[in-house]
PDB file of C-alpha atoms in Angstrom:
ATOM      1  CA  UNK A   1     197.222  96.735 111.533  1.00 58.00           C
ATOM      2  CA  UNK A   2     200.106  99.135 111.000  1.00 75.00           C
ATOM      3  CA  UNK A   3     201.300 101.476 113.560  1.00 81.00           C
ATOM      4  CA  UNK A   4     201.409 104.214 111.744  1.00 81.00           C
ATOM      5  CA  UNK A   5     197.733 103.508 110.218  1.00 84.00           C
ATOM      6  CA  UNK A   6     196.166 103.061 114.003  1.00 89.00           C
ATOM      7  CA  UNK A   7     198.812 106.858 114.627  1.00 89.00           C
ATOM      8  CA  UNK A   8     196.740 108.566 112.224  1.00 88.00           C
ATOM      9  CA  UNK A   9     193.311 107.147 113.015  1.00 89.00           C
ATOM     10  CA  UNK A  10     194.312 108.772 117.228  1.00 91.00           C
ATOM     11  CA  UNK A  11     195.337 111.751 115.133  1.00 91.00           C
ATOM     12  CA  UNK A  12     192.680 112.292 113.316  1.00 91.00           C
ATOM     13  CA  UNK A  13     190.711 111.669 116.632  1.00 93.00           C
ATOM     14  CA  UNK A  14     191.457 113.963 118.380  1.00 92.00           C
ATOM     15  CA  UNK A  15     191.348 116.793 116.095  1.00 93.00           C
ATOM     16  CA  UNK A  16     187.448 115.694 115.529  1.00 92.00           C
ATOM     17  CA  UNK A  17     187.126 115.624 119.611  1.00 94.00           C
ATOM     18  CA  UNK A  18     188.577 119.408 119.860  1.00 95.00           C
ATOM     19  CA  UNK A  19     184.757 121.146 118.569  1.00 95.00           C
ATOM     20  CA  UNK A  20     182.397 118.367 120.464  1.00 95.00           C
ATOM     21  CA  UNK A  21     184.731 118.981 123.700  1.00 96.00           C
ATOM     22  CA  UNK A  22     184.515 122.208 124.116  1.00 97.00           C
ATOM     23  CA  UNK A  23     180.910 122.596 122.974  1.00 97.00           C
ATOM     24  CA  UNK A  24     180.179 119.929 125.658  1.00 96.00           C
ATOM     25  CA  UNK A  25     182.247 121.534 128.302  1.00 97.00           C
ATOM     26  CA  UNK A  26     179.596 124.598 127.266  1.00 96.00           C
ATOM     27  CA  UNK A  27     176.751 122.358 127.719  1.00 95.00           C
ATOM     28  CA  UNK A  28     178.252 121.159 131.080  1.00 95.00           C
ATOM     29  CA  UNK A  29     178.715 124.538 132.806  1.00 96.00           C
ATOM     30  CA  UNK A  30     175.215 125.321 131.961  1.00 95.00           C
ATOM     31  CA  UNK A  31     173.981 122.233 133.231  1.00 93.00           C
ATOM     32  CA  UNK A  32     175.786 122.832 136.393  1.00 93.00           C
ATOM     33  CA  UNK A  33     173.169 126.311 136.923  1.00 94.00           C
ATOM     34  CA  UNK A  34     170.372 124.399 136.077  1.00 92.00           C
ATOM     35  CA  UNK A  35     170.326 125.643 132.385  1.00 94.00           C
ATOM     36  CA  UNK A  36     169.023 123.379 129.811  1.00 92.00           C
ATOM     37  CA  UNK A  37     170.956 125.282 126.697  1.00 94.00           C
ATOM     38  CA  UNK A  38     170.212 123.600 123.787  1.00 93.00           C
ATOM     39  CA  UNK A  39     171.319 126.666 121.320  1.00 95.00           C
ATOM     40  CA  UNK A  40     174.660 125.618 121.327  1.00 95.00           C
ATOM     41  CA  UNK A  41     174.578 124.505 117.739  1.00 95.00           C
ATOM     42  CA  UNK A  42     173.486 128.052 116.648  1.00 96.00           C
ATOM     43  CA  UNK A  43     176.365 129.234 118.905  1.00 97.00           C
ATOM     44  CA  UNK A  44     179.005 127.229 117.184  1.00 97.00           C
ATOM     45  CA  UNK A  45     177.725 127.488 113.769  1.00 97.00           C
ATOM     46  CA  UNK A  46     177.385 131.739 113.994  1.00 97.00           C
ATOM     47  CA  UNK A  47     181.510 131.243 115.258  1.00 97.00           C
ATOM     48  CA  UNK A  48     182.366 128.932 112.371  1.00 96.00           C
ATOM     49  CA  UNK A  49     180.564 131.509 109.632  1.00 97.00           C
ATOM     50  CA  UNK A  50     182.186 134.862 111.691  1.00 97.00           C
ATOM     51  CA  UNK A  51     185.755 132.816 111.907  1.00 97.00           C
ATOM     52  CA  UNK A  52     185.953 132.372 108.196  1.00 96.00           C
ATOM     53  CA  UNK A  53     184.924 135.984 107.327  1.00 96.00           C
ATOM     54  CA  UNK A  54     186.944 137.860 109.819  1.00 97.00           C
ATOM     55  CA  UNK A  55     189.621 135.416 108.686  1.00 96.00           C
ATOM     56  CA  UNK A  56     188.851 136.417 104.755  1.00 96.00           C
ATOM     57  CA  UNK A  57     188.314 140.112 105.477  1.00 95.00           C
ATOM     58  CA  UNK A  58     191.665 140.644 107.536  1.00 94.00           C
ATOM     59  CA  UNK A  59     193.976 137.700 106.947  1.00 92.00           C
ATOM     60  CA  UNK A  60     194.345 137.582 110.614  1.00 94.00           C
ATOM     61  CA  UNK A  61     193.748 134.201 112.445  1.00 95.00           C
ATOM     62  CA  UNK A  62     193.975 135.869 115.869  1.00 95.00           C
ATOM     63  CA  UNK A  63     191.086 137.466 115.241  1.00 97.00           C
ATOM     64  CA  UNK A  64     189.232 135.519 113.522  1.00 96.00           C
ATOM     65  CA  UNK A  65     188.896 133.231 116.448  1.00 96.00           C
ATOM     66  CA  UNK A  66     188.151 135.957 118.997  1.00 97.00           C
ATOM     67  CA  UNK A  67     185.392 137.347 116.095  1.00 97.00           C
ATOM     68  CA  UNK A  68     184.331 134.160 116.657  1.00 96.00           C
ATOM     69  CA  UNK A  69     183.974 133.441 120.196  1.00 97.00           C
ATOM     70  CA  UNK A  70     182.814 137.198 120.430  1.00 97.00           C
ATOM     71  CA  UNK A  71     179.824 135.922 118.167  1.00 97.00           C
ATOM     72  CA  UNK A  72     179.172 132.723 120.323  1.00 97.00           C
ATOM     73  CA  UNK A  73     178.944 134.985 123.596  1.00 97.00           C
ATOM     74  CA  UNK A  74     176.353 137.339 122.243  1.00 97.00           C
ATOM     75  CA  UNK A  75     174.237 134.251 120.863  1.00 97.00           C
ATOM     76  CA  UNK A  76     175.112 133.181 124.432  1.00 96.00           C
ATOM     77  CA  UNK A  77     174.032 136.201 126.062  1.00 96.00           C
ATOM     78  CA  UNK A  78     170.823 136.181 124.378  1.00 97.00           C
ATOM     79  CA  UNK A  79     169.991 132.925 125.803  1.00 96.00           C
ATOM     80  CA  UNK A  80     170.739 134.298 129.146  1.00 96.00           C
ATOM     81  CA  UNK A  81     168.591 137.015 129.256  1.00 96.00           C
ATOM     82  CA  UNK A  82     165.538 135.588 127.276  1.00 96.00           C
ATOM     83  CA  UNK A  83     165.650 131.880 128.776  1.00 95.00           C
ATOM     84  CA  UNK A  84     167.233 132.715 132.384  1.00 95.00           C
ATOM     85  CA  UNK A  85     166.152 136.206 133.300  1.00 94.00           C
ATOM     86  CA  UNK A  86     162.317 136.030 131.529  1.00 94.00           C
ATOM     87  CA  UNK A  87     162.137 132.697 132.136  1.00 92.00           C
ATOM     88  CA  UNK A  88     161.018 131.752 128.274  1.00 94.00           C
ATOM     89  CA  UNK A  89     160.795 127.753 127.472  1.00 93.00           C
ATOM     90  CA  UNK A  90     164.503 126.799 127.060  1.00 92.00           C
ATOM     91  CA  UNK A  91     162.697 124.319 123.947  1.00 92.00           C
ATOM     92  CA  UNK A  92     161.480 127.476 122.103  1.00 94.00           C
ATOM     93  CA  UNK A  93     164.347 129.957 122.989  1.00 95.00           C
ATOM     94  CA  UNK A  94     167.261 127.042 121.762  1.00 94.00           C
ATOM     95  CA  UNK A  95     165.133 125.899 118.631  1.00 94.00           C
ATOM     96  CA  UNK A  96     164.587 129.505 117.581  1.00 95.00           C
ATOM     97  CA  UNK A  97     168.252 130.615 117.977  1.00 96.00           C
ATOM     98  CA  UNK A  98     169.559 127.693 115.812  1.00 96.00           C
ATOM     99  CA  UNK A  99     166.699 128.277 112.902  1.00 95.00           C
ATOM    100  CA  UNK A 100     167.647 132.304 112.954  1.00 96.00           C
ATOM    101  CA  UNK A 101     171.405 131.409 113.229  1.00 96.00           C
ATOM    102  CA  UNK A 102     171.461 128.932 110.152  1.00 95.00           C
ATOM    103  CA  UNK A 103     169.021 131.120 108.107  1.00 95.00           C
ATOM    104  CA  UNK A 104     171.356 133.991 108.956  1.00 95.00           C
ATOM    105  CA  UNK A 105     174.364 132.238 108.407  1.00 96.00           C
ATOM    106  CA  UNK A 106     172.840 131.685 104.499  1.00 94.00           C
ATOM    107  CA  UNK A 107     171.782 135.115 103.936  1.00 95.00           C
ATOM    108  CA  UNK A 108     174.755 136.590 105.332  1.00 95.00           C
ATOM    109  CA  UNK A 109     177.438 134.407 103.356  1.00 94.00           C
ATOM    110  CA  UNK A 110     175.411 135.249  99.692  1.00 94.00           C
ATOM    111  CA  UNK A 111     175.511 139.053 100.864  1.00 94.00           C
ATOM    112  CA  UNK A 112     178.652 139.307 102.639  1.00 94.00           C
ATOM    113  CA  UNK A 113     180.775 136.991 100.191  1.00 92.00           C
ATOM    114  CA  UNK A 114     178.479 136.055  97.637  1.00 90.00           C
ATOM    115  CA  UNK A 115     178.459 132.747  97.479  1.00 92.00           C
ATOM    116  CA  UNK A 116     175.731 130.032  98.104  1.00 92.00           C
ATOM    117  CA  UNK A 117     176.270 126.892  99.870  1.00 90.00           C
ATOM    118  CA  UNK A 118     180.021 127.221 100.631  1.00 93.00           C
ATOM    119  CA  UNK A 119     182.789 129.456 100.705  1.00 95.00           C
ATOM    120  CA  UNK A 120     186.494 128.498 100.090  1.00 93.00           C
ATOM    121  CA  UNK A 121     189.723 130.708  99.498  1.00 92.00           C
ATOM    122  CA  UNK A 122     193.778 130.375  98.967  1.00 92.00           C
ATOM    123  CA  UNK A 123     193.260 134.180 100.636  1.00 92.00           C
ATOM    124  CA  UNK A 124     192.094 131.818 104.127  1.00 94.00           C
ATOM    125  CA  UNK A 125     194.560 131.268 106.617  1.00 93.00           C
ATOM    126  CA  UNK A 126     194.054 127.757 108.707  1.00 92.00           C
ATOM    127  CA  UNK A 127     194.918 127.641 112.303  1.00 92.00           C
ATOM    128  CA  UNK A 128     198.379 127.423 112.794  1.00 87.00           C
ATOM    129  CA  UNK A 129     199.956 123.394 113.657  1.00 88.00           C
ATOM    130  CA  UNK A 130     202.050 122.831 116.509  1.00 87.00           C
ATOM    131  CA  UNK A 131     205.015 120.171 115.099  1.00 81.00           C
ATOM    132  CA  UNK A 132     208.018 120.614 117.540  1.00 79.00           C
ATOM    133  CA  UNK A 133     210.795 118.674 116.083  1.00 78.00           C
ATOM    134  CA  UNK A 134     212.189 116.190 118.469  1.00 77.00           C
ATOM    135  CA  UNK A 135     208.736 115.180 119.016  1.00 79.00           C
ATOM    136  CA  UNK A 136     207.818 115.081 115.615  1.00 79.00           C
ATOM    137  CA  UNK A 137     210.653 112.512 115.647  1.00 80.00           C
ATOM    138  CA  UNK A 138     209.382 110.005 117.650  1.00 81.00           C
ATOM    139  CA  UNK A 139     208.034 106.755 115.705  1.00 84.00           C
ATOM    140  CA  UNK A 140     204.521 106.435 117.534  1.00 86.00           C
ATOM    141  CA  UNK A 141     204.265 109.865 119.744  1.00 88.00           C
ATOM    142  CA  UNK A 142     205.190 112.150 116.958  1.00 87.00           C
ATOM    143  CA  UNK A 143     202.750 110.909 114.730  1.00 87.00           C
ATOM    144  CA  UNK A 144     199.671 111.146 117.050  1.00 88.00           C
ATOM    145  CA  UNK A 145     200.949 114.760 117.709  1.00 88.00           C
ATOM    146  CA  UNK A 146     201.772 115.620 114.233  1.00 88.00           C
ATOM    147  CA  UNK A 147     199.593 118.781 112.975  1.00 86.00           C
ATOM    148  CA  UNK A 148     197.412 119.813 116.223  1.00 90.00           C
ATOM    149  CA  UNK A 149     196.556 123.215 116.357  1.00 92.00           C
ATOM    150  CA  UNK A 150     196.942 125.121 119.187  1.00 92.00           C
ATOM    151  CA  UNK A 151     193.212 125.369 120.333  1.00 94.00           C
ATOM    152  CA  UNK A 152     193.424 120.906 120.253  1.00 94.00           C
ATOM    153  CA  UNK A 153     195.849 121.652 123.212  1.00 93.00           C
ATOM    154  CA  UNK A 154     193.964 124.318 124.980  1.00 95.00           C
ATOM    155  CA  UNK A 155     190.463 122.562 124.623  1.00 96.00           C
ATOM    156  CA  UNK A 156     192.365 120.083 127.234  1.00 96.00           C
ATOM    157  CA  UNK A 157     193.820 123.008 129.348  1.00 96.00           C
ATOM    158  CA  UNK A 158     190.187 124.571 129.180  1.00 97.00           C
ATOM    159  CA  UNK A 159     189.137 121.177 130.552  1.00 97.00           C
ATOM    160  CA  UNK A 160     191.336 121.043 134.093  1.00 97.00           C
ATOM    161  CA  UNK A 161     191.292 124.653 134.127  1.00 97.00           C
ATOM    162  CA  UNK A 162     187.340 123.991 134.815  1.00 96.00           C
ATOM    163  CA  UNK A 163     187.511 120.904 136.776  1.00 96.00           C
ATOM    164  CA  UNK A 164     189.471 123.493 139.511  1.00 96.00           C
ATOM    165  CA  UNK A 165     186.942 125.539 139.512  1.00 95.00           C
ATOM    166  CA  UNK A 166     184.235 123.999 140.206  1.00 93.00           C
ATOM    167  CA  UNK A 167     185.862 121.667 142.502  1.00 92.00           C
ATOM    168  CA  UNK A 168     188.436 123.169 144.067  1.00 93.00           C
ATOM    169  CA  UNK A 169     187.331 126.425 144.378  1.00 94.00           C
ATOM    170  CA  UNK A 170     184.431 128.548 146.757  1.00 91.00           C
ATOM    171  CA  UNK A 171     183.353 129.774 143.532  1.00 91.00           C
ATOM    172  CA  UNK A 172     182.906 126.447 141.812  1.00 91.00           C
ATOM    173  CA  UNK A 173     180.921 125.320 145.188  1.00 90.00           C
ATOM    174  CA  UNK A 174     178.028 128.326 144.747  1.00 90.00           C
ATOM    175  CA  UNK A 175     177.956 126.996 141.239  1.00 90.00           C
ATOM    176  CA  UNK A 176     177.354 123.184 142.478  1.00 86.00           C
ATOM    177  CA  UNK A 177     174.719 124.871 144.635  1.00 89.00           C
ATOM    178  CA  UNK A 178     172.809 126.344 142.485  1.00 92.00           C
ATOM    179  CA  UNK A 179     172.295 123.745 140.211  1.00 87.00           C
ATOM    180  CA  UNK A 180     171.571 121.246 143.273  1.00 88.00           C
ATOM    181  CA  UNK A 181     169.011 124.091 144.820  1.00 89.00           C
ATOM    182  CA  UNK A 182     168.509 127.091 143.374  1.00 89.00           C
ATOM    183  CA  UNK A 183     166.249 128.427 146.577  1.00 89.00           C
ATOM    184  CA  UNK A 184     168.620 126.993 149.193  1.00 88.00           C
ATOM    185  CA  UNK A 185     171.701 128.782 147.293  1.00 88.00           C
ATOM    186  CA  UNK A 186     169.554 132.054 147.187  1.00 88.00           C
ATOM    187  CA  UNK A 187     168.723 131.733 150.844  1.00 86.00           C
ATOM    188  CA  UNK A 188     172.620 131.694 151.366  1.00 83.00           C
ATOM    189  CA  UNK A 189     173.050 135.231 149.805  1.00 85.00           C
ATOM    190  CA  UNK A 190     174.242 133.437 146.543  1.00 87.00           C
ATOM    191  CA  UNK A 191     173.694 135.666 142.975  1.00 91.00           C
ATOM    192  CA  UNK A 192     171.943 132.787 141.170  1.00 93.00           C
ATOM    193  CA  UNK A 193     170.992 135.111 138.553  1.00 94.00           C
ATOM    194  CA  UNK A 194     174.356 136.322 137.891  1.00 94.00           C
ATOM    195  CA  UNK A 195     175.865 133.871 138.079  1.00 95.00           C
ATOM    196  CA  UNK A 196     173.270 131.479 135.739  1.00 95.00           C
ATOM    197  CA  UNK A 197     173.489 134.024 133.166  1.00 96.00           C
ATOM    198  CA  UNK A 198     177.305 134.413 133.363  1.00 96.00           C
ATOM    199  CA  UNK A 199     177.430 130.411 132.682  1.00 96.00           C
ATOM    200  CA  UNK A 200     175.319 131.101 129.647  1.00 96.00           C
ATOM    201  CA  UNK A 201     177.566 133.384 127.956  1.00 96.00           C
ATOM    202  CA  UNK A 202     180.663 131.534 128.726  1.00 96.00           C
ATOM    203  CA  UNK A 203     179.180 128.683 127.089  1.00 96.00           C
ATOM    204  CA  UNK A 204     178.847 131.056 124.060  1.00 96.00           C
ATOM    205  CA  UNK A 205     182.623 131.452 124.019  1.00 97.00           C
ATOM    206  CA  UNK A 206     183.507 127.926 124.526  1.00 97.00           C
ATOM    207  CA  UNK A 207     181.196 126.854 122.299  1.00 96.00           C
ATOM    208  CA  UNK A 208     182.594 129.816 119.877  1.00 96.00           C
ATOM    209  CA  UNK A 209     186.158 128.712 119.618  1.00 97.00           C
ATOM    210  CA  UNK A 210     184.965 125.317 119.040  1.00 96.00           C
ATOM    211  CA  UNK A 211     183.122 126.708 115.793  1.00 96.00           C
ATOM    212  CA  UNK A 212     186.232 128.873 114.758  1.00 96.00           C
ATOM    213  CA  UNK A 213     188.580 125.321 115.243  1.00 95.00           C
ATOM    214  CA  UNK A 214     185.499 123.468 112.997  1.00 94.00           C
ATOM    215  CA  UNK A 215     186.371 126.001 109.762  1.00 94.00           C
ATOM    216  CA  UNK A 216     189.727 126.920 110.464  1.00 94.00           C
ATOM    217  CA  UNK A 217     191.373 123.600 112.034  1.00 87.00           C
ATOM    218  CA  UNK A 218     190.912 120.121 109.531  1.00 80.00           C
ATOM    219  CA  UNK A 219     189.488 122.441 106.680  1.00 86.00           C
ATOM    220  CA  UNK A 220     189.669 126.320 106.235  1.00 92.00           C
ATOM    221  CA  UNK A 221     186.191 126.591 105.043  1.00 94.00           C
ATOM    222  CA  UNK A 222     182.555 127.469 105.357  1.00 95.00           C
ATOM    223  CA  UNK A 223     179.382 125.233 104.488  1.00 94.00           C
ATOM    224  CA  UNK A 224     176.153 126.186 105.306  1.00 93.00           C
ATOM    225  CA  UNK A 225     174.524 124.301 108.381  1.00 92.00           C
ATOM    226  CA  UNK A 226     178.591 122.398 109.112  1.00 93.00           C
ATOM    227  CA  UNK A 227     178.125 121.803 112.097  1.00 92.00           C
ATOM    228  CA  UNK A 228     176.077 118.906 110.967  1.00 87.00           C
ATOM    229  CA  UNK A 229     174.434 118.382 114.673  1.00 87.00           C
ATOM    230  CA  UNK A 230     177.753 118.716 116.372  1.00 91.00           C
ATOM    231  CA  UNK A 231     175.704 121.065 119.063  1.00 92.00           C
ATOM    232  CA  UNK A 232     173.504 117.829 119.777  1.00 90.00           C
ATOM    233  CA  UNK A 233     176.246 115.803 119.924  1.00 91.00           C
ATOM    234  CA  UNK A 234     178.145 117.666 122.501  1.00 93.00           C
ATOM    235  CA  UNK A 235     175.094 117.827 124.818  1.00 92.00           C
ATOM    236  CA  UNK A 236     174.886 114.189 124.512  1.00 89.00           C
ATOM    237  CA  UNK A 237     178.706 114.211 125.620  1.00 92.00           C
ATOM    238  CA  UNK A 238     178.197 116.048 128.379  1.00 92.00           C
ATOM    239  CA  UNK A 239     175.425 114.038 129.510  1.00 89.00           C
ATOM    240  CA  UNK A 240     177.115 111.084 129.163  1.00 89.00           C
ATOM    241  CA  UNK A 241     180.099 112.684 131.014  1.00 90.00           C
ATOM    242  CA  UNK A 242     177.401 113.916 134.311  1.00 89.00           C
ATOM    243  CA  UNK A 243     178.805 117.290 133.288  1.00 92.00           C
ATOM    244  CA  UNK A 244     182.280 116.369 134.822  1.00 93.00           C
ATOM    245  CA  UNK A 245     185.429 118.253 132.794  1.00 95.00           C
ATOM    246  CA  UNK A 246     187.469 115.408 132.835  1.00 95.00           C
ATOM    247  CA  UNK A 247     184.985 112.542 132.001  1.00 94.00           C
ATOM    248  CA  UNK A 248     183.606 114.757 129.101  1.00 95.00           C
ATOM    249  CA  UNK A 249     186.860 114.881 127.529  1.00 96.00           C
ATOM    250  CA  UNK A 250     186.209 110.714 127.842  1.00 93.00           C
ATOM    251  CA  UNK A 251     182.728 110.918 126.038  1.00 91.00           C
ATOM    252  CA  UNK A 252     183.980 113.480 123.741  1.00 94.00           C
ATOM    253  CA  UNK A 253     186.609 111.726 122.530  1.00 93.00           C
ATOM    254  CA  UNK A 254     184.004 108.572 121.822  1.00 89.00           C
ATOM    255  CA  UNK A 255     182.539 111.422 119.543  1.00 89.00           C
ATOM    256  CA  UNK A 256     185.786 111.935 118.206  1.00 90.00           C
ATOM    257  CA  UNK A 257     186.438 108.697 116.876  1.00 89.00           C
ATOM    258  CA  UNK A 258     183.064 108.035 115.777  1.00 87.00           C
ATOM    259  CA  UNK A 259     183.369 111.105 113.371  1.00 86.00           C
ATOM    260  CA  UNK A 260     186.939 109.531 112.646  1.00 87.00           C
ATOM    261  CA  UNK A 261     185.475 106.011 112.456  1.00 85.00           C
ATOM    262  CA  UNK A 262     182.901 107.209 109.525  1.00 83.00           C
ATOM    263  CA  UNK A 263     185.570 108.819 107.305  1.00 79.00           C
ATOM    264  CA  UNK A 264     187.748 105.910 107.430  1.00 79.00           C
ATOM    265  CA  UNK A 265     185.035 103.985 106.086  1.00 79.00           C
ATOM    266  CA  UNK A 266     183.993 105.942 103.059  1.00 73.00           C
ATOM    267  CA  UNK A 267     186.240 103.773 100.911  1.00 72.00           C
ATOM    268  CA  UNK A 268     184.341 100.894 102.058  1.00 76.00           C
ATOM    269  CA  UNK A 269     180.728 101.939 102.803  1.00 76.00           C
ATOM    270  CA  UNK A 270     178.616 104.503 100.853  1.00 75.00           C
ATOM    271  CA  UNK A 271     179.240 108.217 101.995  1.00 69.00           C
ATOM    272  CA  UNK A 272     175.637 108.137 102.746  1.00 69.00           C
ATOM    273  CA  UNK A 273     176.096 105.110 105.294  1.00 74.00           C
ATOM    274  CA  UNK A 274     179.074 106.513 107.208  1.00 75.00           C
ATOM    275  CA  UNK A 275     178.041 109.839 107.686  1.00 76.00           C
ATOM    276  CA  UNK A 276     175.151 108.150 109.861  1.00 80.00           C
ATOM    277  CA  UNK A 277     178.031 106.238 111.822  1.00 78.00           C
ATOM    278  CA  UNK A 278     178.479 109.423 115.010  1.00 79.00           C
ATOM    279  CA  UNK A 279     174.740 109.534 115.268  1.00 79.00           C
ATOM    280  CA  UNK A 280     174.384 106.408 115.427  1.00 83.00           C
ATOM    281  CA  UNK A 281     176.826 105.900 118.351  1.00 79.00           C
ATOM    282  CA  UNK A 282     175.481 108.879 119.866  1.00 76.00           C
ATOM    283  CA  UNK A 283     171.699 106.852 120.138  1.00 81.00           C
ATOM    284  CA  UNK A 284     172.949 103.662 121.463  1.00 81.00           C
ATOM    285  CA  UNK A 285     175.435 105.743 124.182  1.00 76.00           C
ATOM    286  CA  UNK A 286     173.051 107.693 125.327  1.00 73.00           C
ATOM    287  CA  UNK A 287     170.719 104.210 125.705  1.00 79.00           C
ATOM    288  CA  UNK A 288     173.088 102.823 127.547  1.00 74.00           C
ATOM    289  CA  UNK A 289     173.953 105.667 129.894  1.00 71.00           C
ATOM    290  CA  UNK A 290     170.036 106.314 130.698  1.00 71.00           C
ATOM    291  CA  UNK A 291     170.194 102.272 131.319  1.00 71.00           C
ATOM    292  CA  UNK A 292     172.898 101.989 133.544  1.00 67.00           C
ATOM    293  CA  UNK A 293     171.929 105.504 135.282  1.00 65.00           C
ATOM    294  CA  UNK A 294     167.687 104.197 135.789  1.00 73.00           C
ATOM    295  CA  UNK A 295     169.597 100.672 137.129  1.00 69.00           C
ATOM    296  CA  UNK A 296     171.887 102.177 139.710  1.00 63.00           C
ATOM    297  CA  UNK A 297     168.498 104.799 140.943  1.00 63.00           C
ATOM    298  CA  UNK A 298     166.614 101.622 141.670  1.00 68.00           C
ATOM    299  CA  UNK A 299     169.033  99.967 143.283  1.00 64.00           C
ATOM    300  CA  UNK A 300     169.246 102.856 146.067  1.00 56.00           C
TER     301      UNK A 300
END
């Protein structure tokens, strides 16, 4: 197989793991309070549709992406007050938020740009691609590097920057805590509250920016429902990663070439076929995870 063939398929890779990763990172900060968030699909699709309008309205990318984690954080919030501070079931509260968020997402794109089904401009601005020459230059390197936005690098930085924190740090500690024991935690003079609903709404920004790279990174574009179950997917990675930064950024990037995987076969397979391919993996990963993880409980 050519070099520069297996270059582009890491490429490509990686700029399909930047969304799942730092949706899953999301999913892993709120498993870490003992929050089972499953609206993180409505959160990143609400980012991707507020991305590409702020992005239409103003011809500003900057703000289009903080529109858009903005809109992830209040989605975010919502499930913090409604699932962690009343207590509602986390099964209605997440289902609910994703049916209102992708009926919403349909109204709003017919009213606000007045289209149906998808939106598309030359007026859209993508996120800018980092290409610094001498690296560029290199035969292998440069080509794996070649067009990454600037949020593909931070979605790593986000990554370590949250592996500190929660391991490095007192801060990070009251977080383990809580999710370990939330009574025990509370008996130590620990928020849990504040703390649990804080972890909610950051997972609204993460998973924001990762719907603002979705329509603004690989395309500059809106679809109705695109996130195609990229929410679901990112919980699985974070399950699959035991909510660890650095080993989600492993199972995300099985994600990402999944979703890279299926593309490259299109030429080959039926579109129909393919598109099945990241779900697919995403079933017999998570099989094999709840396997190995019920084998290594019995051997105890």
């Amino acid at each position: 197989m050519d070099s520069n063939y297996i270059a582009s398929l890491i490429n490509s890779t990686l700029r399909s793991t930047t969304p799942v990763l730092l949706v899953a990172l999301g999913s892993a900060i709120c498993s870490q309070v003992g929050v089972f968030n499953i609206a993180l699909e409505g959160q990143m699709l609400i980012a991707s549709f507020t991305s590409i309008v702020v992005n239409y309205l103003t011809g500003s990318v900057l703000l289009a992406i903080i529109a858009g984690i903005i809109s992830g954080t209040i989605i975010g919030a919502i499930v913090a007050v409604v699932q962690v501070k009343y207590q509602a079931a986390d099964m209605v509260v997440g289902n609910s938020l994703n049916l209102l968020v992708a009926g919403l997402t349909s109204i709003l794109l017919f009213v606000i740009l007045g289209v149906r089904g998808s939106f598309s401009s030359p007026d859209l601005i993508p996120l800018g691609k980092i290409n610094i020459s001498f690296i560029r230059a290199l035969p292998f390197i440069g080509r794996v590097l070649a067009d990454l936005t600037v949020v593909d690098y931070i979605s790593y930085v986000i990554a370590i920057l949250m592996y500190i924190f929660l391991f490095k740090t007192v801060a990070g500690f009251r977080v383990h805590s809580i999710g370990i024991n939330k009574e025990a935690a509370e008996s130590l003079g620990v928020n849990t509250l504040k703390i649990r609903m804080t972890a909610v709404a950051f997972s609204g920004a993460l998973s924001g920016l990762g719907g603002s790279v979705l329509s603004m990174g690989q395309v500059t574009l809106f679809t109705e429902n695109m996130t195609a179950g990229r929410g679901f997917i990112a919980m699985a990675a974070a399950g699959m990663g035991q909510n660890h930064p650095l080993y989600v950024i492993g199972s995300s990037l099985l994600f990402g070439a999944a979703q890279t995987l299926s593309v490259s076969l299109q030429n080959i397979i039926p579109s129909q076929l393919t598109m099945t391919i990241p779900y697919i993996i995403t079933i017999i990963a998570l099989s094999v995870f709840g396997y190995r993880t019920r084998k290594q409980k019995s051997m105890k």
